[in-house]
Coordinates of C-alpha atoms and ligand atoms in Angstrom, one line a residue:
Chain A
M95 CA 0.0 0.0 0.0
A96 CA 1.3 3.4 -1.0
D97 CA 2.1 6.0 1.7
Y98 CA -0.7 8.2 2.6
K99 CA 0.1 11.9 2.6
N100 CA -1.7 14.8 4.2
E101 CA -0.7 18.2 5.5
F102 CA 0.5 16.7 8.7
G103 CA 3.0 14.3 7.2
V104 CA 3.4 11.0 5.4
F105 CA 1.8 8.0 6.9
A106 CA 2.1 4.3 6.2
E107 CA -1.6 4.0 6.0
R108 CA -4.6 6.3 6.3
P109 CA -4.9 7.4 9.9
K110 CA -8.0 6.1 11.6
V111 CA -10.1 8.9 12.9
E112 CA -13.0 7.9 15.1
K113 CA -16.2 9.0 13.4
K114 CA -18.4 10.3 16.1
I115 CA -20.0 13.5 17.4
F116 CA -18.7 14.4 20.7
D117 CA -21.3 15.4 23.3
R118 CA -23.9 14.0 20.9
N119 CA -26.9 14.6 23.1
K120 CA -26.0 18.2 23.9
V121 CA -25.4 19.0 20.3
I122 CA -28.7 17.5 19.1
A123 CA -30.6 19.2 21.9
G124 CA -29.0 22.5 20.9
L125 CA -29.8 22.0 17.3
V126 CA -33.4 21.2 18.1
I127 CA -33.7 24.3 20.3
F128 CA -32.2 26.4 17.5
L129 CA -34.6 25.1 14.9
V130 CA -37.6 25.7 17.1
M131 CA -36.5 29.3 17.9
V132 CA -35.9 30.1 14.3
T133 CA -39.3 28.7 13.2
I134 CA -41.3 30.1 16.1
P135 CA -43.2 32.7 13.9
L136 CA -44.3 29.8 11.7
W137 CA -45.6 27.8 14.7
Q138 CA -47.3 30.8 16.2
N139 CA -49.3 31.5 13.1
L140 CA -50.0 27.8 12.3
G141 CA -53.7 27.2 11.7
K142 CA -54.6 30.9 12.1
T143 CA -56.4 32.5 9.2
V144 CA -56.2 36.2 8.5
A145 CA -59.4 37.5 7.1
A146 CA -59.1 38.8 3.5
P147 CA -59.4 42.5 3.3
T148 CA -62.8 43.9 2.3
P149 CA -62.1 47.5 1.2
N150 CA -65.2 49.6 2.0
L151 CA -66.6 52.0 -0.5
D152 CA -69.3 53.4 1.8
T153 CA -68.3 57.0 2.2
P154 CA -70.5 60.1 2.2
V155 CA -69.0 61.4 -1.0
I156 CA -69.3 58.1 -2.9
Q157 CA -72.9 57.7 -1.7
K158 CA -73.8 61.1 -3.0
L159 CA -72.5 60.4 -6.5
A160 CA -75.0 59.5 -9.2
E161 CA -74.9 55.9 -10.2
K162 CA -73.1 56.5 -13.5
D163 CA -70.4 58.6 -11.8
K164 CA -69.6 55.9 -9.3
K165 CA -66.3 54.9 -10.9
C166 CA -62.7 55.4 -10.4
V167 CA -60.3 57.4 -12.6
M168 CA -59.2 54.0 -14.1
P169 CA -61.0 50.6 -14.1
K170 CA -61.2 49.0 -10.7
E171 CA -59.1 45.9 -11.7
W172 CA -56.4 48.1 -13.2
M173 CA -56.3 50.3 -10.1
R174 CA -56.1 47.3 -7.8
A175 CA -52.8 46.2 -9.4
N176 CA -51.4 49.5 -10.5
H177 CA -52.5 52.4 -8.3
M178 CA -49.1 52.9 -6.9
Q179 CA -47.7 53.3 -10.4
L180 CA -50.4 55.8 -11.1
L181 CA -49.6 57.8 -8.0
V182 CA -45.9 57.8 -8.8
D183 CA -46.7 59.1 -12.3
W184 CA -48.9 61.8 -10.9
R185 CA -46.3 62.8 -8.4
D186 CA -43.6 63.1 -11.0
N187 CA -45.8 65.0 -13.3
V188 CA -47.0 67.5 -10.7
V189 CA -43.8 68.0 -8.7
R190 CA -41.1 67.6 -11.2
T191 CA -41.2 66.5 -14.8
K192 CA -42.3 64.2 -17.4
E193 CA -39.6 61.5 -17.8
Q194 CA -38.1 62.9 -14.6
Q195 CA -35.8 65.3 -16.4
V196 CA -35.2 68.8 -15.2
T197 CA -37.3 70.5 -17.8
T198 CA -40.9 69.6 -17.4
S199 CA -44.4 69.3 -18.7
R200 CA -45.8 69.7 -15.3
G201 CA -49.3 68.6 -15.8
R202 CA -52.0 68.9 -13.1
N203 CA -55.0 67.3 -14.7
F204 CA -55.3 63.6 -15.3
V205 CA -57.4 62.8 -18.4
A206 CA -59.4 59.6 -17.9
S207 CA -60.3 57.3 -20.7
D208 CA -63.8 58.9 -21.0
K209 CA -62.0 62.3 -21.4
K210 CA -63.1 63.4 -18.0
Q211 CA -60.4 65.4 -16.2
Y212 CA -59.3 64.9 -12.6
L213 CA -56.8 66.9 -10.5
A214 CA -53.8 64.6 -10.2
S215 CA -53.7 64.6 -6.4
L216 CA -53.7 61.9 -3.7
T217 CA -55.3 64.1 -1.1
N218 CA -57.5 66.2 -3.3
T219 CA -58.8 63.5 -5.6
C220 CA -58.4 60.0 -4.3
M221 CA -59.0 60.8 -0.7
E222 CA -62.0 63.0 -1.5
C223 CA -63.9 59.9 -2.4
H224 CA -62.1 57.4 -0.3
S225 CA -62.2 59.4 2.9
N226 CA -62.2 56.2 4.9
K227 CA -58.5 55.5 4.9
A228 CA -58.6 52.9 7.6
Q229 CA -61.1 50.7 5.8
F230 CA -60.1 51.5 2.2
C231 CA -56.3 51.9 2.2
D232 CA -54.9 50.4 5.5
Q233 CA -56.8 47.1 5.3
C234 CA -55.1 45.9 2.2
H235 CA -51.8 47.5 3.0
N236 CA -51.7 45.7 6.4
Y237 CA -52.8 42.5 4.9
V238 CA -49.9 42.4 2.4
A239 CA -47.6 44.0 5.0
V240 CA -46.6 47.1 3.1
A241 CA -46.2 50.4 4.8
P242 CA -46.4 53.2 2.2
N243 CA -45.3 56.5 3.8
C244 CA -47.6 58.7 1.7
W245 CA -49.5 59.9 4.7
G246 CA -46.4 61.0 6.6
C247 CA -46.9 64.2 4.6
H248 CA -50.1 64.0 2.6
L249 CA -53.2 64.8 4.7
E250 CA -56.2 62.7 4.7
T251 CA -58.6 65.6 4.2
G252 CA -58.6 67.5 0.9
K253 CA -59.8 70.9 0.3
K254 CA -63.2 70.2 -1.1
L255 CA -64.1 67.9 1.8
A256 CA -62.9 70.4 4.3
E257 CA -65.0 73.1 2.7
A258 CA -68.0 70.8 2.7
K259 CA -67.7 70.1 6.4
Chain B
M66 CA -34.8 10.2 -12.7
G67 CA -33.3 11.4 -16.0
M68 CA -34.8 13.5 -18.7
D69 CA -33.9 12.8 -22.3
R70 CA -32.8 15.5 -24.7
R71 CA -36.0 15.5 -26.6
E72 CA -38.1 16.1 -23.5
F73 CA -35.8 18.9 -22.3
I74 CA -36.1 20.7 -25.6
R75 CA -39.8 20.3 -25.5
I76 CA -40.2 21.7 -22.0
A77 CA -37.7 24.5 -22.6
G78 CA -39.5 25.5 -25.8
L79 CA -42.9 25.5 -24.1
S80 CA -41.8 27.6 -21.2
T81 CA -40.2 30.1 -23.5
L82 CA -43.4 30.4 -25.4
L83 CA -45.3 30.8 -22.1
G84 CA -42.8 33.4 -20.9
L85 CA -43.2 35.5 -24.0
G86 CA -46.9 35.2 -23.9
G87 CA -46.9 36.4 -20.2
K88 CA -44.9 39.4 -21.1
G89 CA -46.9 40.2 -24.1
A90 CA -50.1 39.9 -22.1
F91 CA -48.7 42.2 -19.5
E92 CA -47.9 44.8 -22.0
L93 CA -51.4 44.6 -23.5
L94 CA -53.0 44.8 -20.1
A95 CA -50.9 47.6 -18.7
P96 CA -49.4 49.5 -21.6
G97 CA -46.3 51.4 -20.4
R98 CA -46.9 54.3 -18.0
V99 CA -49.9 56.5 -17.7
E100 CA -48.1 59.9 -17.6
A101 CA -49.0 60.8 -21.2
E102 CA -52.5 61.4 -20.0
I103 CA -51.6 64.2 -17.7
I104 CA -52.0 67.8 -19.0
P105 CA -51.6 71.2 -17.4
A106 CA -54.8 72.6 -15.9
P107 CA -56.5 75.1 -18.2
R108 CA -56.2 78.0 -15.7
S109 CA -52.5 77.5 -14.9
M110 CA -50.3 80.6 -15.2
K111 CA -47.2 80.3 -17.3
A112 CA -44.1 82.5 -17.6
K113 CA -40.7 82.5 -19.1
R114 CA -39.1 83.7 -15.9
W115 CA -41.0 84.3 -12.7
A116 CA -39.8 87.2 -10.5
L117 CA -41.0 89.1 -7.5
V118 CA -40.8 92.8 -6.7
I119 CA -41.3 93.9 -3.1
N120 CA -42.1 97.5 -2.6
Q121 CA -40.8 98.2 0.9
K122 CA -42.1 101.7 0.7
K123 CA -45.6 100.4 0.7
L124 CA -45.0 97.6 3.2
D125 CA -45.6 98.3 6.8
D126 CA -44.6 95.9 9.6
A127 CA -48.0 94.5 10.3
T128 CA -48.6 93.7 6.6
A129 CA -45.2 92.0 6.4
Q130 CA -46.2 89.8 9.3
K131 CA -49.5 89.0 7.7
C132 CA -47.8 88.0 4.5
A133 CA -45.5 85.6 6.3
A134 CA -48.4 84.2 8.3
A135 CA -50.4 83.7 5.1
C136 CA -47.6 81.8 3.5
H137 CA -47.0 79.6 6.5
R138 CA -50.7 78.9 6.8
V139 CA -51.3 77.7 3.3
H140 CA -48.1 75.7 3.2
N141 CA -48.6 74.0 6.6
V142 CA -45.3 75.4 7.9
P143 CA -44.7 74.3 11.5
D144 CA -44.2 76.8 14.3
F145 CA -41.6 75.5 16.7
I146 CA -41.3 78.8 18.6
N147 CA -45.0 79.1 19.5
P148 CA -46.3 75.5 19.3
P149 CA -50.0 75.0 19.2
D150 CA -49.9 73.0 22.4
D151 CA -48.1 73.9 25.6
K152 CA -47.0 70.3 26.0
L153 CA -45.0 70.6 22.8
K154 CA -43.0 73.5 24.0
L155 CA -39.3 73.3 23.3
N156 CA -36.5 75.1 25.1
P157 CA -35.9 78.4 23.3
G158 CA -32.4 77.5 22.1
V159 CA -33.7 74.3 20.5
A160 CA -36.8 76.0 19.1
N161 CA -34.6 78.7 17.4
R162 CA -32.5 76.1 15.8
Y163 CA -35.5 74.1 14.6
E164 CA -37.3 77.1 13.3
I165 CA -38.8 76.6 9.8
K166 CA -39.1 79.8 7.6
W167 CA -40.4 80.3 4.1
L168 CA -41.0 84.0 4.4
W169 CA -39.9 86.1 7.3
T170 CA -38.6 89.6 8.1
A171 CA -35.1 90.9 8.6
H172 CA -33.5 94.3 9.1
F173 CA -31.4 95.9 6.4
H174 CA -28.1 94.9 8.0
N175 CA -29.1 91.2 7.9
A176 CA -30.9 91.2 4.6
F177 CA -28.2 93.2 2.8
P178 CA -25.0 92.7 4.8
G179 CA -22.2 94.9 3.7
D180 CA -24.4 97.1 1.6
A181 CA -25.3 99.7 4.2
P182 CA -23.5 103.0 4.1
P183 CA -22.1 104.3 7.4
H184 CA -25.1 106.4 8.1
L185 CA -28.1 104.5 6.8
A186 CA -31.4 106.5 6.3
E187 CA -33.3 106.1 9.5
K188 CA -36.4 104.9 7.8
V189 CA -34.5 102.1 6.1
E190 CA -32.7 101.3 9.3
H191 CA -36.0 100.4 11.0
M192 CA -37.6 98.8 8.0
S193 CA -38.7 95.2 8.1
F194 CA -37.6 93.6 4.9
L195 CA -39.6 90.5 3.7
V196 CA -37.1 87.9 2.8
L197 CA -37.6 84.5 1.2
C198 CA -36.0 82.2 -1.4
N199 CA -34.8 84.4 -4.2
H200 CA -35.3 81.8 -6.9
C201 CA -31.8 82.6 -8.1
A202 CA -31.2 82.3 -11.8
N203 CA -27.9 80.8 -11.0
P204 CA -28.8 78.8 -7.9
P205 CA -25.9 77.3 -5.8
C206 CA -28.4 75.1 -3.9
V207 CA -29.3 73.3 -7.2
R208 CA -25.7 72.9 -8.1
V209 CA -24.8 71.1 -4.8
C210 CA -27.9 68.9 -4.4
P211 CA -26.7 65.4 -5.0
T212 CA -30.2 64.0 -5.7
K213 CA -31.8 66.7 -7.8
A214 CA -34.4 67.0 -5.1
T215 CA -34.0 70.7 -5.6
F216 CA -34.0 71.7 -9.2
Q217 CA -34.6 74.7 -11.5
R218 CA -37.8 74.6 -13.5
E219 CA -37.6 76.1 -17.0
D220 CA -39.8 79.0 -15.7
G221 CA -37.1 79.9 -13.2
I222 CA -38.7 78.5 -10.1
V223 CA -36.2 76.7 -7.9
M224 CA -38.4 73.8 -6.9
M225 CA -38.2 71.3 -4.0
D226 CA -39.2 67.7 -4.4
M227 CA -39.6 66.5 -0.9
H228 CA -40.1 62.9 -2.1
R229 CA -36.5 62.8 -3.2
C230 CA -34.7 64.9 -0.5
I231 CA -32.4 62.8 1.5
G232 CA -31.8 65.6 4.1
C233 CA -28.0 65.9 3.5
R234 CA -28.4 69.7 3.8
F235 CA -25.8 70.5 1.2
C236 CA -28.3 73.0 -0.2
M237 CA -28.5 74.8 3.1
A238 CA -24.7 75.2 3.1
G239 CA -24.9 76.4 -0.5
C240 CA -27.6 79.0 -0.1
P241 CA -26.1 82.3 0.9
Y242 CA -29.5 83.6 2.1
G243 CA -30.6 81.1 4.7
S244 CA -33.7 80.5 2.7
R245 CA -33.8 76.9 3.5
S246 CA -34.9 75.1 6.7
F247 CA -34.4 71.5 7.8
N248 CA -36.9 69.4 9.6
W249 CA -35.1 68.2 12.7
M250 CA -38.2 66.5 14.1
D251 CA -41.6 65.5 12.9
P252 CA -43.2 68.9 12.0
R253 CA -46.8 67.8 11.8
P254 CA -47.8 68.3 15.5
Y255 CA -46.4 71.8 15.2
V256 CA -48.6 72.8 12.4
K257 CA -51.1 75.2 14.0
E258 CA -54.0 74.5 11.7
Q259 CA -53.7 71.9 9.0
Y260 CA -54.4 73.6 5.7
P261 CA -56.4 70.9 3.8
G262 CA -55.1 69.9 0.4
Y263 CA -51.4 70.8 0.9
P264 CA -49.0 68.3 2.4
T265 CA -47.0 68.7 5.6
R266 CA -43.4 67.5 5.7
E267 CA -41.6 64.6 7.3
I268 CA -38.6 64.6 9.6
G269 CA -35.3 64.9 7.7
V270 CA -36.3 66.9 4.6
V271 CA -35.4 70.5 3.7
E272 CA -38.1 72.9 2.8
K273 CA -38.4 76.5 1.4
C274 CA -40.6 78.9 -0.6
T275 CA -41.6 77.4 -3.9
F276 CA -43.1 80.6 -5.4
C277 CA -46.4 79.0 -4.7
D278 CA -46.1 76.6 -7.6
E279 CA -49.3 74.8 -6.5
R280 CA -51.2 78.1 -6.7
L281 CA -49.7 79.2 -10.0
A282 CA -50.9 75.9 -11.4
Q283 CA -54.5 76.9 -10.4
G284 CA -54.1 80.4 -11.8
L285 CA -53.8 82.0 -8.4
Q286 CA -51.2 84.6 -7.3
P287 CA -48.8 83.6 -4.6
A288 CA -50.3 83.7 -1.1
C289 CA -47.9 86.4 0.2
V290 CA -48.6 88.6 -2.8
E291 CA -52.3 88.3 -2.2
A292 CA -51.9 89.3 1.5
S293 CA -49.5 92.2 0.8
R294 CA -52.2 94.7 -0.3
G295 CA -50.3 95.8 -3.3
A296 CA -46.8 95.9 -1.8
M297 CA -45.7 92.8 -3.7
V298 CA -45.8 92.3 -7.4
F299 CA -45.3 88.9 -9.0
G300 CA -44.9 88.3 -12.7
D301 CA -43.0 87.4 -15.8
L302 CA -39.6 89.1 -16.1
E303 CA -39.4 88.3 -19.7
D304 CA -42.7 89.8 -20.6
E305 CA -42.2 93.6 -21.3
K306 CA -45.8 94.3 -20.4
S307 CA -45.8 92.5 -17.1
Q308 CA -46.3 94.5 -13.9
V309 CA -42.9 93.3 -12.7
R310 CA -41.2 94.9 -15.7
E311 CA -43.3 98.0 -15.3
Y312 CA -42.1 98.4 -11.7
L313 CA -38.5 97.7 -12.6
R314 CA -38.7 100.4 -15.3
K315 CA -40.2 102.9 -12.9
Y316 CA -38.3 102.3 -9.7
F317 CA -34.7 101.7 -8.7
T318 CA -34.4 98.3 -7.1
I319 CA -31.8 96.4 -5.1
R320 CA -31.3 92.6 -4.7
R321 CA -29.8 90.6 -1.9
K322 CA -26.1 89.9 -2.2
A323 CA -26.2 90.2 -6.0
H324 CA -22.4 90.5 -6.0
L325 CA -22.2 86.7 -5.2
G326 CA -23.4 86.0 -8.7
T327 CA -26.5 84.0 -7.8
N328 CA -28.6 86.4 -9.8
P329 CA -31.5 86.6 -7.3
Q330 CA -35.0 87.2 -8.7
V331 CA -36.5 89.0 -5.8
Y332 CA -36.2 92.8 -6.3
Y333 CA -36.6 95.4 -3.5
I334 CA -37.8 98.9 -3.9
V335 CA -36.5 100.8 -0.9
Ligands
SF4_437 S1 -32.2 81.9 -2.4 FE1 -31.0 80.1 -1.7 S2 -32.5 78.4 -1.8 FE2 -33.3 80.1 -3.1 S3 -32.6 79.7 -5.1 FE3 -31.1 81.0 -4.2 S4 -29.6 79.7 -3.3 FE4 -31.3 78.4 -3.8
SF4_438 S1 -31.0 68.3 1.8 FE1 -32.3 67.6 0.2 S2 -32.6 69.3 -1.3 FE2 -30.9 69.8 0.1 S3 -29.1 69.1 -1.1 FE3 -29.6 67.4 0.3 S4 -31.0 66.2 -1.0 FE4 -30.8 68.1 -2.0
SF4_439 S1 -44.2 82.9 -3.0 FE1 -45.6 81.5 -1.9 S2 -44.2 80.1 -0.9 FE2 -43.0 81.8 -1.5 S3 -43.0 83.2 0.3 FE3 -44.7 83.8 -1.0 S4 -46.4 82.7 -0.2 FE4 -44.6 81.6 0.6

């Protein structure tokens, strides 16, 4: 048999190393504890169901609208998926620029597909109708665990609503 | 379990087709961005170069204070010196440092340092000058802002995009007029009366006068001009027939620290 060589020297034959875990019980117990700790959030929520959000459209302003005007600036399904993109576009157009360059188109009015114009404004347009932030916005945001910081600055009450009150 | 070559190619091909279909469908359902459908409001005021003339001869102290109050009211500017609630009171040193100002008054020596002759006219000595962002044609604040949160619009307004400001305060160091204020703490509790429809600010952003861009877009004069009872004139510097040009033709005006080369666009009739 050829000499066996490793970083410690040259051996006549492969050195016999005992294959065993020292302190086997302690190590396994430790591993189990570690795994349980790491997965605690899973165990805690096991079997619990979180109710699906049911955004509420019942606000005074929406109730007052005629049946044919009870629609959003864009179709409902589109808004569900893309309202954040719409808001970012509104923001860029109102505050800065088209295409985010330094020169600007600076629009204020959003033209809906039926040619109706709306002021491009979260507070003064969206929140005018959806004045029930907790039921309309927060429910879904909480459900999907997103925390948009729009309302850190933007107020919940727009001008028209404040005047009506 | 193996997969023969034929099957691999079949699955790869199918999934490529599906992938393409998915993207195509996405483009069909949500074509690009929606910004093309945003247009200026019909009433919005336009100019080549906005400028402001302040007629200090017509401006008494009380009116100046009213102008500042009007500006701060419609822009939800917090008041750290006299908070709306006693519980929010800060110690005076802190309050002074935290103070947020868009439009305020200063004496000649502070507003025009170095420009006073040894014996300044008594009237001018005691005058309260209304000072604000000069919307400089050559704005150092814009040059130093690393994020373009402050930028110059093509109509001359030096605009603030609070969404983008990272609060580095380079602009405050760059501005030679102290026109900019930093939000050291959440300003919302310190807003006396929330003005509906205009945002407040968050901790960590810089704010300043924006020449009332939101009012110009609705065809309204700036709030301070409206409150000034004729002592302030706002208009297009490039338009020969504008009131601003008329005033500049008629009266001798001075500007703040014009020697610095910022080309300020707020003119004072003294
Ligand atoms: S006054 Fe200051 S903040 Fe305003 S444009 Fe000039 S440098 Fe910028
Ligand atoms: S504080 Fe904001 S506006 Fe000023 S330079 Fe920094 S990012 Fe720009
Ligand atoms: S122009 Fe508007 S933002 Fe600027 S000081 Fe006057 S009221 Fe305030």
